[in-house]
Amino acid sequence: MGKTENIRLGEKTKFRELVDNFGIPRLIITCFLLLLFIMAPMVGADLPTQLTNTINRFSWNAVLVLAMVPMVHSGCGLNFGLPLGIISGLLGGTIAIELGFTGGMSFVMAILIATPFAILFGAGYGWLLNRIKGGEMMIATYVGFSSVSFMCMMWLLLPYHKEDMVWGLSGKGLRTTISLEGYYSNVLSKIMQIKIGNLVIPTGSLLFFGVLAFLMWAFLHTKTGTAMTAVGSNPTFARASGINIDRTRTLSVIMSTWLAAVGILVYQQGFGFIQLYMAPFNMALPAVSAILIGGASVNKASITNVILGTFLFQGIVTMTPTVMNAVIHTDMSEVIRIVVSNGMILYALTRKTEGSK
Amino acid sequence: MSKKHVAKPLTGKSVLTLIRDNSVPIMFILICAVCIPLSGFSPAYLINELVTRLGRNAFLILSLLIPIMAGMGLNFGMTLGAMAGELALIFVTDWQIWGIPGIILAMIISIPISIVLGLFCGKMMNMARGREMITSYIISFFMNGVYQLIVLFMMGSIIPIKHSSVKLPRGYGIRNTTSLLNMRQSLDNALAINIGGVKIPVLTLIVIALLCLFIVWFRKTKLGQDMRAVGQDMDVARDAGIKVDRTRMIAIVMSTVFAGFGMIIYLQNMGNMATYSAHTQIGMFSIAALLVGGASVEKASIGNVFLGVLLFHTMFIVAPTAGTIITGDSMIGEYFRVFISYGVITVALVMYETKKRKAKSRIGQELARAQKEADAQ
């Protein structure tokens, strides 16, 4: 009798442990998404279409979320400076189009052109972050903001001439949104696209993300990758074992910036438009909260967190409008998105157990 | 002779430190000096605008001083107070109470809302010690969602709103702009004096002066001293018997309440309120103005506030026109001033963190040296 009670108690604590590990906010969000999926057919929404939307949005955003991983690993915290990487991507995309590349080639060239910018910006940004260890997140936010507002001026002043991109009237200054029709719109998602009824799977985009995620996973298991994790989890130990902390951190920042650059290009190819000016402004927060929803914390993140988090976050973003509209006839999705995503970041920041003080 | 020898490099050094410590205000004076003649505004117009903006913004910026004193950095959570002020104004508008009574009533209503929000913010910041700024920044985003939930969905459906002119046509939720026309500048116009075409809103300035006096007085009280002690060193303060968490909470609550008042003063000057976006930028602009005035993350005075308002808003007024004249594109100036606002905050944050690190490593070195000496003995 006592034994069974013990076992039951054991199970109970195990369950508790599982809940604790998973985190209550995460559990609520998962249940909420499940509820949305169950309710979708009941309110008359087509489940395969909804799933397609979710998967599509997953494929757009996953690389941007993946960009969080290296900096979290090296102890730089959540990369609120994502807009800096996004700007490298925007430069790559616009310059590739300006140079006259079209179709799939423009996507490849966009990545290639974005790379030197990402390395340059990332190195500068990494250098800055090394000087202000401990206060990375706040400064990252403002580095992102200043660079976005600086580029707002640059988009107007840089000598772009391609008539698809500049304002029609004055012939100079880039437009706020640039259509990618004829350029790299859907170049990835069209590859090996699978169609089953209403369910469409953008295999190419998913594969592209898969390759990057695998490379990231493999990198984290190389010597440099392990060193990076060591720097993040215990800098004193890392220094004692002869790791150059500043260099490792800079490397992680460059990787993060480059992934953000590629991420925005992948996002654009799915979305079909380049968005300039103030658009990159608020792109960091969704990515940050996505990886946190996936189970990452300020100093711990894995590829699983990325995949799970992006799926949950994008699932909620796509499902709430349809389901909520049908149930209460008002669009509360925007409010829910703001509360959920920022609430998640707040939760991660205020947890006592993690992060150095 | 030797005295002179010592003194000379010292003065040279102090001029240099003076320049370095005030690099941001000096840079702004230069920007303004270049842009004012380019913009071609008349001095009367400029002064008029500046006085208006001083009355509009100074109270909001002053609300930032207390958390800085308590060592909590720039309170990005002042947006919460702004939201409380807006909620109060929505109620007052709905009850059709106008003029100065309306403003006073709005301030009274905003107090409990500010206190609740401030307590929440303070609690969060105590939980996230060492990352107060990013936390308060995210709190402002989070609360923006909650604010939208309340104003867009609950007002009119759960919270009674009588007047249909405030509500959206669908029957609940507040319109995108709430008109405060009957309240417009009623605080500014009371006791206003006109000197050579420059309208001076005396009553508003008196209110601001009262807050300044309060802050000066507050610094000398027991609580104010406690806050400074907490700001200097939390552990020492705790050992001295100061309730650190409580003191920090009070600092944030006070800041939030003042920010609520400040927002009401700001909005009565504007005369209408963008219900869903008036508060989103206010924190950023207030903080940028304070930093432009020469404040840093750990030190700010009342003088910084006024210098900051003058310099920052001069730049704000002249930049678009000057930008148009220099580049021929009106948008450049607009983006330029946004860039400057963010840039100033970035620079201030970077300087603060590097200073903190330097101090930390110096303490470490001193400790090591002391240890070495102790070992030698």
XYZ file of C-alpha atoms in Angstrom:
734
model
C 0.000 0.000 0.000
C 2.747 2.348 1.067
C 4.694 1.352 -1.980
C 1.970 2.293 -4.427
C 1.558 5.593 -2.659
C 5.263 6.154 -3.028
C 5.081 5.382 -6.706
C 2.104 7.632 -7.092
C 3.974 10.351 -5.264
C 6.941 9.711 -7.492
C 4.761 10.061 -10.551
C 3.302 13.200 -9.182
C 6.667 14.814 -8.599
C 7.733 13.646 -12.020
C 4.685 15.329 -13.485
C 5.468 18.432 -11.469
C 9.005 18.359 -12.755
C 7.766 18.064 -16.319
C 5.475 21.055 -15.817
C 8.253 23.019 -14.162
C 10.655 22.229 -16.945
C 8.130 23.125 -19.566
C 7.063 26.265 -17.758
C 3.512 27.257 -17.022
C 3.262 30.038 -19.645
C 4.516 27.617 -22.282
C 1.952 25.051 -21.187
C -0.839 27.600 -21.391
C 0.261 28.678 -24.857
C 0.463 25.088 -26.100
C -2.988 24.307 -24.712
C -4.324 27.516 -26.241
C -2.981 26.558 -29.656
C -4.385 23.036 -29.353
C -7.736 24.531 -28.427
C -7.546 26.782 -31.472
C -6.851 23.801 -33.730
C -9.762 21.875 -32.226
C -12.088 24.813 -32.516
C -11.116 25.734 -36.050
C -13.276 23.079 -37.788
C -16.114 23.749 -35.337
C -16.365 27.391 -36.311
C -16.230 26.465 -39.975
C -12.602 27.241 -40.789
C -10.883 24.825 -43.123
C -8.256 23.000 -41.095
C -5.896 22.142 -43.997
C -5.882 25.792 -45.119
C -5.137 26.852 -41.586
C -2.355 24.294 -41.320
C -0.944 25.469 -44.650
C -0.912 29.033 -43.372
C 0.811 28.012 -40.178
C 3.449 25.974 -41.992
C 3.970 28.754 -44.498
C 4.506 31.329 -41.826
C 6.752 28.884 -40.008
C 8.912 28.620 -43.097
C 9.127 32.405 -43.419
C 10.138 33.088 -39.855
C 12.133 30.065 -38.721
C 15.530 31.329 -39.910
C 15.042 34.654 -38.118
C 14.346 32.758 -34.922
C 17.344 30.520 -35.545
C 19.461 33.690 -35.586
C 18.857 33.985 -31.837
C 20.711 30.765 -31.046
C 24.418 31.671 -31.368
C 24.213 34.799 -29.248
C 22.232 33.086 -26.521
C 24.876 30.354 -26.487
C 27.783 32.741 -26.102
C 26.078 34.536 -23.234
C 25.194 37.704 -25.140
C 21.547 37.225 -24.250
C 18.629 37.581 -26.589
C 19.556 39.387 -29.762
C 17.297 42.428 -29.651
C 19.667 43.887 -32.239
C 18.225 41.638 -34.930
C 17.296 44.673 -37.092
C 20.994 45.200 -37.779
C 21.185 41.803 -39.469
C 17.901 42.455 -41.208
C 19.395 45.624 -42.682
C 22.294 43.608 -44.122
C 19.712 41.349 -45.723
C 17.778 44.315 -47.083
C 20.968 45.753 -48.544
C 21.732 42.388 -50.126
C 18.260 42.058 -51.598
C 18.017 45.574 -52.977
C 21.541 45.577 -54.412
C 20.965 42.201 -56.082
C 17.870 43.595 -57.790
C 19.641 46.847 -58.657
C 22.389 44.851 -60.357
C 19.766 43.266 -62.577
C 19.590 39.697 -61.300
C 16.219 38.001 -61.604
C 14.518 34.786 -60.509
C 16.364 32.284 -58.377
C 19.707 33.885 -59.204
C 18.647 37.089 -57.451
C 18.074 35.151 -54.231
C 21.508 33.549 -54.350
C 23.126 36.870 -55.161
C 21.129 38.600 -52.405
C 22.588 36.195 -49.853
C 26.081 36.574 -51.294
C 25.915 40.374 -51.295
C 24.370 40.462 -47.831
C 27.205 38.353 -46.399
C 29.995 40.976 -46.380
C 27.597 43.547 -44.905
C 26.537 41.099 -42.207
C 30.151 40.288 -41.360
C 31.085 43.961 -41.237
C 28.079 45.055 -39.171
C 28.295 41.960 -37.005
C 31.972 42.555 -36.247
C 31.322 46.155 -35.226
C 28.288 45.188 -33.224
C 30.215 42.351 -31.557
C 33.065 44.699 -30.701
C 30.568 47.053 -29.072
C 28.895 44.263 -27.134
C 32.265 43.108 -25.820
C 32.825 46.500 -24.283
C 29.514 46.452 -22.433
C 29.252 42.909 -21.117
C 26.272 42.580 -18.820
C 24.152 45.236 -20.482
C 23.864 43.626 -23.891
C 20.133 43.389 -24.304
C 19.220 47.014 -23.726
C 22.030 48.287 -25.893
C 21.267 45.724 -28.582
C 17.715 47.075 -28.719
C 18.928 50.600 -29.261
C 21.666 49.618 -31.694
C 18.890 48.015 -33.721
C 16.700 51.101 -33.499
C 19.430 53.568 -34.366
C 20.585 51.519 -37.316
C 17.029 51.235 -38.637
C 16.445 54.971 -38.370
C 19.837 55.669 -39.905
C 19.019 53.406 -42.837
C 15.702 55.226 -43.270
C 17.772 58.172 -44.447
C 20.042 55.954 -46.494
C 17.206 54.313 -48.418
C 16.339 57.779 -49.647
C 19.888 58.905 -50.342
C 21.624 55.823 -51.774
C 21.859 55.885 -55.561
C 19.303 53.236 -56.484
C 17.902 53.556 -60.003
C 16.009 50.360 -60.853
C 12.515 51.562 -61.743
C 10.901 48.589 -59.966
C 12.238 49.842 -56.677
C 12.354 53.642 -56.676
C 9.480 56.068 -56.348
C 7.895 56.481 -59.771
C 7.537 60.238 -59.624
C 10.931 61.442 -58.485
C 12.934 58.515 -59.853
C 15.006 58.218 -56.717
C 14.631 56.950 -53.165
C 13.417 53.421 -52.546
C 9.729 52.638 -52.090
C 8.356 51.491 -48.755
C 7.389 48.115 -50.158
C 8.944 46.546 -53.209
C 7.229 43.683 -54.975
C 9.442 40.670 -55.591
C 7.363 39.377 -58.485
C 9.874 38.268 -61.129
C 12.693 38.310 -58.605
C 12.981 35.916 -55.705
C 9.324 35.704 -54.716
C 8.583 32.093 -53.701
C 11.826 30.741 -55.189
C 12.340 28.429 -52.237
C 8.772 27.471 -51.463
C 8.112 26.459 -55.096
C 10.856 23.809 -54.968
C 9.265 20.361 -54.583
C 6.043 21.904 -53.360
C 3.628 19.230 -52.124
C -0.084 19.697 -52.633
C -2.661 17.464 -50.963
C -6.090 18.963 -51.395
C -5.996 22.261 -49.588
C -2.800 21.408 -47.786
C 0.268 22.933 -49.423
C 3.717 22.286 -48.023
C 6.564 24.609 -49.076
C 9.169 21.848 -49.024
C 12.000 23.999 -50.385
C 11.734 26.632 -47.667
C 11.482 23.978 -44.983
C 14.503 22.159 -46.404
C 16.478 25.393 -46.550
C 15.722 26.019 -42.895
C 16.485 22.367 -42.144
C 19.930 22.666 -43.712
C 20.733 25.844 -41.789
C 19.416 24.351 -38.546
C 21.466 21.208 -39.100
C 24.583 23.276 -39.790
C 23.936 25.227 -36.612
C 23.490 22.014 -34.648
C 26.665 20.578 -36.146
C 28.556 23.789 -35.462
C 27.528 23.760 -31.820
C 29.138 20.319 -31.571
C 32.452 21.355 -33.093
C 35.312 22.618 -30.976
C 34.474 26.267 -31.618
C 30.809 25.600 -30.916
C 31.527 23.947 -27.597
C 33.826 26.817 -26.726
C 30.951 29.187 -27.466
C 28.639 27.338 -25.099
C 31.383 27.352 -22.469
C 31.790 31.124 -22.793
C 28.069 31.543 -22.306
C 27.601 29.222 -19.363
C 30.787 29.936 -17.440
C 33.098 32.701 -18.677
C 35.626 32.238 -15.858
C 35.988 28.548 -16.652
C 36.222 29.358 -20.345
C 39.001 31.863 -19.773
C 40.828 29.376 -17.569
C 40.735 26.791 -20.357
C 42.323 29.234 -22.761
C 39.353 30.312 -24.826
C 39.503 33.814 -26.252
C 36.190 35.081 -24.885
C 35.928 38.293 -26.857
C 36.680 36.557 -30.142
C 34.159 33.796 -29.491
C 31.496 36.314 -28.609
C 32.214 38.373 -31.716
C 31.968 35.231 -33.819
C 28.576 34.443 -32.309
C 27.356 37.966 -33.025
C 28.527 37.755 -36.638
C 26.767 34.413 -37.055
C 23.616 35.828 -35.548
C 23.734 38.872 -37.796
C 24.335 36.795 -40.891
C 21.483 34.429 -40.029
C 19.218 37.440 -39.536
C 20.238 38.683 -42.994
C 19.447 35.316 -44.572
C 16.342 35.085 -42.412
C 14.846 38.291 -43.739
C 15.566 37.201 -47.326
C 13.760 33.915 -46.680
C 10.927 35.877 -45.104
C 10.731 38.132 -48.154
C 10.687 35.259 -50.613
C 7.686 33.831 -48.788
C 5.940 37.142 -48.210
C 6.630 38.379 -51.735
C 7.673 41.903 -50.792
C 10.690 43.761 -49.478
C 9.627 46.067 -46.664
C 11.933 49.004 -46.003
C 12.124 52.026 -43.707
C 10.461 51.422 -40.349
C 9.480 47.816 -41.127
C 12.523 46.103 -39.522
C 11.843 48.077 -36.371
C 9.597 45.594 -34.657
C 10.929 42.400 -36.153
C 13.159 41.515 -33.223
C 10.422 41.083 -30.648
C 8.430 38.352 -32.451
C 11.611 36.367 -33.041
C 12.715 36.782 -29.433
C 9.373 35.731 -28.030
C 9.129 32.818 -30.475
C 12.330 31.233 -29.232
C 11.292 31.861 -25.618
C 7.914 30.249 -26.197
C 9.822 27.281 -27.580
C 11.459 26.764 -24.212
C 14.630 28.787 -24.460
C 15.745 31.076 -21.680
C 18.013 34.115 -21.594
C 21.077 31.883 -21.571
C 19.948 28.567 -22.995
C 18.573 27.770 -26.442
C 18.507 24.752 -28.723
C 17.351 23.977 -32.231
C 14.303 22.208 -30.780
C 13.354 25.435 -29.021
C 13.549 27.221 -32.359
C 11.333 24.753 -34.197
C 8.792 24.346 -31.427
C 8.730 28.039 -30.635
C 8.306 29.232 -34.192
C 5.522 26.734 -34.760
C 3.663 27.704 -31.587
C 4.081 31.421 -32.127
C 3.156 31.416 -35.796
C 0.344 28.976 -35.062
C -1.188 31.424 -32.632
C -0.624 34.353 -34.981
C -2.386 32.619 -37.861
C -5.099 30.809 -35.966
C -6.374 33.481 -33.586
C -7.783 35.838 -36.218
C -9.910 33.184 -37.891
C -11.100 31.414 -34.771
C -11.569 34.522 -32.658
C -13.434 36.304 -35.444
C -15.811 33.414 -35.772
C -16.408 33.062 -32.036
C -16.774 36.622 -30.790
C -17.026 38.521 -34.085
C -14.175 40.897 -33.313
C -10.564 40.786 -34.228
C -8.715 40.530 -30.969
C -5.784 38.702 -32.488
C -3.456 41.712 -32.532
C -4.000 42.361 -28.841
C -3.523 38.703 -27.990
C -0.328 38.610 -30.014
C 1.092 41.639 -28.208
C 0.166 40.352 -24.764
C 1.372 36.790 -25.378
C 4.665 37.658 -27.035
C 5.713 40.405 -24.642
C 4.387 38.528 -21.645
C 6.634 35.661 -22.635
C 9.708 37.896 -22.847
C 8.814 39.433 -19.497
C 8.480 35.992 -17.961
C 11.908 34.987 -19.227
C 13.547 38.190 -18.002
C 12.113 37.970 -14.510
C 12.957 34.379 -13.746
C 15.351 34.360 -10.858
C 17.056 31.087 -11.582
C 18.619 32.044 -14.843
C 21.160 34.502 -16.062
C 23.828 36.260 -14.135
C 22.778 39.263 -12.163
C 56.524 77.476 -8.754
C 55.818 73.857 -8.295
C 52.249 74.701 -7.465
C 51.855 76.459 -10.780
C 53.406 73.514 -12.498
C 50.844 71.183 -10.994
C 47.943 73.493 -11.569
C 48.467 74.014 -15.280
C 47.949 70.470 -16.546
C 45.098 70.141 -14.096
C 43.114 72.986 -15.666
C 43.814 71.636 -19.115
C 42.577 68.295 -17.957
C 39.473 69.725 -16.324
C 38.489 71.534 -19.530
C 38.923 68.271 -21.337
C 36.860 66.366 -18.795
C 34.250 69.107 -18.942
C 34.026 68.643 -22.691
C 33.992 64.877 -22.417
C 31.385 64.798 -19.685
C 29.144 67.135 -21.612
C 29.873 65.826 -25.087
C 26.220 65.167 -25.890
C 24.915 68.659 -25.031
C 27.859 70.230 -26.848
C 27.166 68.146 -29.938
C 23.548 69.262 -29.801
C 24.455 72.896 -29.445
C 26.559 72.512 -32.587
C 23.736 70.781 -34.486
C 21.319 73.507 -33.436
C 23.812 76.218 -34.323
C 24.071 74.836 -37.852
C 20.391 74.095 -38.318
C 18.767 77.245 -36.888
C 20.077 79.654 -39.528
C 19.423 77.086 -42.266
C 15.813 76.604 -41.239
C 15.156 80.347 -41.483
C 12.674 80.466 -38.613
C 12.269 83.821 -36.890
C 13.536 83.991 -33.298
C 10.049 84.912 -32.054
C 8.576 81.790 -33.646
C 11.343 79.615 -32.252
C 11.041 80.972 -28.735
C 7.276 80.661 -28.812
C 7.521 77.035 -29.912
C 10.183 76.302 -27.329
C 8.194 77.754 -24.455
C 5.149 75.763 -25.537
C 7.175 72.579 -25.717
C 8.854 73.294 -22.415
C 5.467 73.508 -20.731
C 4.291 70.423 -22.586
C 7.197 68.100 -21.896
C 9.097 69.190 -18.802
C 6.770 67.491 -16.330
C 7.030 64.168 -18.159
C 10.810 64.328 -18.209
C 10.995 65.308 -14.548
C 9.166 62.089 -13.710
C 12.270 60.184 -14.844
C 14.511 61.660 -12.166
C 13.422 59.629 -9.147
C 14.170 56.114 -10.515
C 17.581 57.350 -11.679
C 18.195 58.502 -8.116
C 17.277 55.034 -6.872
C 19.773 53.463 -9.266
C 17.151 51.862 -11.475
C 18.293 53.507 -14.661
C 16.117 55.158 -17.249
C 12.525 54.276 -16.498
C 11.195 53.116 -19.849
C 8.145 52.074 -17.837
C 7.035 55.697 -17.642
C 4.832 54.746 -20.576
C 2.667 53.020 -17.963
C 2.018 56.330 -16.263
C 1.219 57.859 -19.631
C -1.356 55.124 -20.191
C -2.880 55.788 -16.784
C -3.162 59.464 -17.661
C -4.845 58.598 -20.954
C -7.329 56.256 -19.282
C -8.202 59.010 -16.819
C -8.669 61.483 -19.663
C -10.983 59.089 -21.486
C -13.197 58.846 -18.407
C -13.201 62.591 -17.844
C -14.045 63.212 -21.491
C -16.903 60.742 -21.245
C -18.258 62.481 -18.162
C -18.049 65.789 -20.001
C -16.070 67.579 -17.333
C -14.073 70.276 -19.027
C -11.469 72.880 -18.356
C -9.285 72.945 -15.298
C -11.740 70.905 -13.158
C -11.506 68.210 -15.816
C -7.731 68.254 -15.729
C -7.642 68.063 -11.946
C -10.196 65.273 -11.897
C -8.203 63.383 -14.545
C -5.089 63.713 -12.415
C -6.938 62.384 -9.378
C -8.334 59.439 -11.330
C -4.930 58.653 -12.795
C -3.329 58.267 -9.350
C -4.804 54.861 -8.372
C -4.263 53.497 -11.894
C -0.662 54.708 -11.859
C -0.080 53.209 -8.440
C -1.331 49.790 -9.520
C 0.728 49.878 -12.704
C 3.749 51.198 -10.845
C 3.527 48.430 -8.264
C 3.386 45.855 -11.040
C 6.339 47.445 -12.801
C 8.329 47.727 -9.576
C 7.643 44.111 -8.696
C 8.842 42.955 -12.110
C 11.948 45.106 -11.895
C 12.794 43.735 -8.471
C 12.541 40.263 -9.934
C 14.800 41.175 -12.829
C 17.486 42.983 -10.901
C 20.412 44.042 -13.045
C 18.271 44.163 -16.160
C 15.811 46.791 -15.025
C 15.939 48.809 -18.198
C 15.207 46.069 -20.701
C 12.514 44.753 -18.367
C 10.813 48.117 -18.009
C 11.081 48.488 -21.768
C 9.319 45.169 -22.382
C 6.759 45.965 -19.668
C 5.763 49.053 -21.616
C 5.127 46.876 -24.671
C 3.246 44.300 -22.646
C 1.084 46.918 -20.982
C 0.398 48.479 -24.357
C -1.327 45.202 -25.230
C -3.315 45.234 -22.003
C -4.202 48.892 -22.586
C -5.526 48.060 -26.037
C -7.493 45.175 -24.591
C -9.137 47.485 -22.070
C -9.719 50.494 -24.288
C -10.606 48.717 -27.499
C -12.722 45.886 -26.138
C -13.741 46.466 -22.538
C -14.675 50.132 -22.608
C -18.323 50.408 -23.464
C -18.968 46.712 -23.062
C -17.790 46.069 -19.490
C -16.621 49.473 -18.321
C -19.532 51.890 -18.781
C -18.929 54.618 -21.351
C -22.014 56.764 -21.867
C -21.159 59.247 -24.537
C -21.414 57.964 -28.066
C -19.024 60.601 -29.418
C -16.169 58.881 -27.589
C -17.130 55.356 -28.596
C -16.562 53.594 -31.872
C -19.678 53.267 -34.023
C -19.890 49.545 -33.215
C -20.906 50.379 -29.630
C -17.831 49.514 -27.666
C -14.203 50.577 -27.765
C -12.880 54.118 -27.973
C -12.369 56.062 -31.188
C -8.881 56.415 -32.605
C -8.692 60.034 -31.592
C -10.283 61.340 -28.446
C -11.008 65.025 -28.774
C -10.004 67.100 -25.780
C -11.040 70.306 -27.519
C -12.968 71.698 -24.551
C -9.963 71.099 -22.374
C -7.416 72.319 -24.870
C -4.707 74.435 -23.259
C -7.007 75.405 -20.417
C -4.113 74.970 -18.029
C -1.785 76.886 -20.327
C -4.194 79.742 -20.973
C -5.022 80.341 -17.339
C -2.741 83.128 -16.148
C -0.924 83.188 -19.497
C 1.141 86.269 -20.200
C 1.999 87.550 -23.647
C 5.437 89.081 -23.949
C 6.317 90.330 -27.407
C 4.276 87.668 -29.177
C 5.575 84.896 -26.959
C 2.846 83.256 -24.920
C 4.077 82.112 -21.546
C 1.857 79.500 -19.883
C 2.475 80.663 -16.337
C 0.236 78.194 -14.542
C 1.794 75.208 -16.310
C 5.237 76.522 -15.471
C 4.162 76.973 -11.844
C 3.022 73.343 -11.740
C 6.376 72.280 -13.183
C 8.224 74.467 -10.675
C 6.227 72.858 -7.874
C 7.366 69.425 -9.012
C 10.960 70.659 -9.129
C 10.627 71.974 -5.588
C 9.104 68.699 -4.534
C 12.015 66.760 -6.011
C 14.553 69.043 -4.311
C 12.723 68.636 -1.028
C 12.255 64.921 -1.507
C 15.973 64.354 -1.930
C 16.477 65.617 1.607
C 13.844 63.440 3.247
C 14.622 60.107 4.870
C 13.048 58.242 1.958
C 15.009 60.275 -0.563
C 18.247 59.561 1.251
C 17.347 55.889 1.369
C 16.794 55.920 -2.369
C 20.178 57.442 -3.010
C 21.774 54.871 -0.731
C 20.023 52.084 -2.631
C 21.137 53.649 -5.886
C 24.737 53.720 -4.793
C 25.032 50.222 -3.390
C 22.145 47.886 -2.800
C 24.021 45.534 -0.480
C 25.368 48.279 1.724
C 21.909 49.834 1.875
C 20.420 46.501 2.914
C 23.026 46.097 5.629
C 22.173 49.582 6.839
C 18.631 48.396 7.415
C 16.966 49.950 4.386
C 14.189 47.890 2.838
C 15.687 47.824 -0.641
C 12.817 46.240 -2.545
C 10.256 48.507 -0.947
C 12.299 51.633 -1.627
C 12.728 50.695 -5.256
C 9.001 50.022 -5.604
C 8.196 53.439 -4.167
C 10.596 55.077 -6.613
C 8.852 53.458 -9.566
C 5.368 54.181 -8.240
C 6.247 57.853 -7.781
C 7.715 58.025 -11.248
C 4.614 56.411 -12.727
C 2.234 58.770 -10.918
C 4.212 61.823 -12.076
C 4.352 60.458 -15.607
C 0.558 60.184 -15.499
C 0.255 63.847 -14.494
C 2.826 64.752 -17.100
C 0.855 62.995 -19.817
C -2.303 64.861 -18.842
C -0.440 68.177 -19.059
C 1.033 67.090 -22.385
C -2.333 66.123 -23.830
C -4.221 69.198 -22.615
C -1.660 71.193 -24.543
C -2.113 69.104 -27.690
C -5.890 69.285 -27.479
C -6.535 65.843 -28.874
C -5.306 62.396 -28.107
C -4.346 59.553 -30.397
C -6.018 56.971 -28.185
C -3.859 54.033 -29.202
C -0.523 55.587 -30.027
C -0.039 58.740 -27.935
C 1.944 56.850 -25.305
C 4.059 54.630 -27.546
C 6.769 57.170 -28.354
C 6.520 59.368 -25.288
C 8.978 57.349 -23.218
C 11.585 57.382 -25.948
C 11.364 61.125 -26.581
C 11.380 62.012 -22.891
C 14.407 59.837 -22.229
C 16.242 61.165 -25.262
C 15.556 64.748 -24.169
C 16.846 64.059 -20.678
C 20.032 62.501 -22.052
C 20.559 65.365 -24.479
C 20.508 67.646 -21.455
C 23.651 65.938 -20.230
C 22.158 63.361 -17.908
C 23.485 59.835 -17.757
C 21.893 56.570 -16.713
C 22.996 56.985 -13.114
C 22.960 60.741 -12.655
C 20.430 63.345 -13.658
C 19.531 66.734 -12.286
C 16.726 69.203 -12.795
C 19.086 71.343 -14.845
C 19.568 68.449 -17.265
C 15.818 68.336 -17.776
C 15.490 71.957 -18.839
C 18.633 72.073 -20.928
C 17.513 68.817 -22.525
C 14.046 70.101 -23.391
C 15.479 73.244 -24.955
C 18.184 71.558 -27.019
C 16.223 68.488 -28.031
C 13.171 70.439 -29.078
C 15.150 73.078 -30.911
C 16.579 70.229 -32.925
C 13.096 68.792 -33.311
C 11.656 72.035 -34.639
C 14.433 72.939 -37.032
C 15.602 69.532 -38.306
C 12.822 68.867 -40.868
C 13.117 72.293 -42.512
C 16.898 72.303 -42.359
C 16.930 68.770 -43.765
C 14.693 69.823 -46.648
C 16.981 72.726 -47.471
C 20.174 70.638 -47.287
C 19.014 67.523 -49.144
C 15.896 68.648 -50.952
C 13.838 65.888 -49.367
C 11.477 66.661 -46.522
C 11.563 63.120 -45.153
C 15.313 63.209 -44.464
C 14.914 65.697 -41.627
C 12.094 63.645 -40.140
C 14.194 60.500 -40.151
C 17.212 62.451 -38.971
C 15.542 63.528 -35.766
C 14.312 60.019 -35.072
C 17.812 58.741 -35.696
C 19.289 61.338 -33.346
C 16.802 60.407 -30.613
C 17.724 56.742 -30.802
C 21.403 57.488 -31.332
C 21.616 59.618 -28.204
C 20.021 56.911 -26.090
C 22.376 54.309 -27.567
C 25.452 56.414 -26.877
C 24.324 57.155 -23.316
C 23.693 53.485 -22.624
C 27.057 52.451 -24.051
C 28.871 55.086 -22.006
C 27.060 53.980 -18.869
C 27.903 50.319 -19.339
C 31.570 50.903 -20.182
C 31.905 53.137 -17.141
C 30.283 50.490 -14.972
C 32.666 47.860 -16.269
C 35.685 50.071 -15.776
C 34.658 50.775 -12.193
C 34.119 47.085 -11.615
C 37.541 46.108 -12.951
C 39.156 48.905 -10.937
C 37.554 47.578 -7.756
C 38.769 44.118 -8.711
C 42.313 45.383 -9.232
C 42.275 47.234 -5.945
C 41.070 44.125 -4.201
C 43.823 42.088 -5.800
C 46.424 44.659 -4.816
C 45.137 44.732 -1.243
C 45.277 40.976 -1.148
C 48.828 40.982 -2.467
C 49.883 43.472 0.162
C 48.204 41.417 2.837
C 50.022 38.313 1.569
C 53.347 40.134 1.582
C 52.854 41.108 5.153
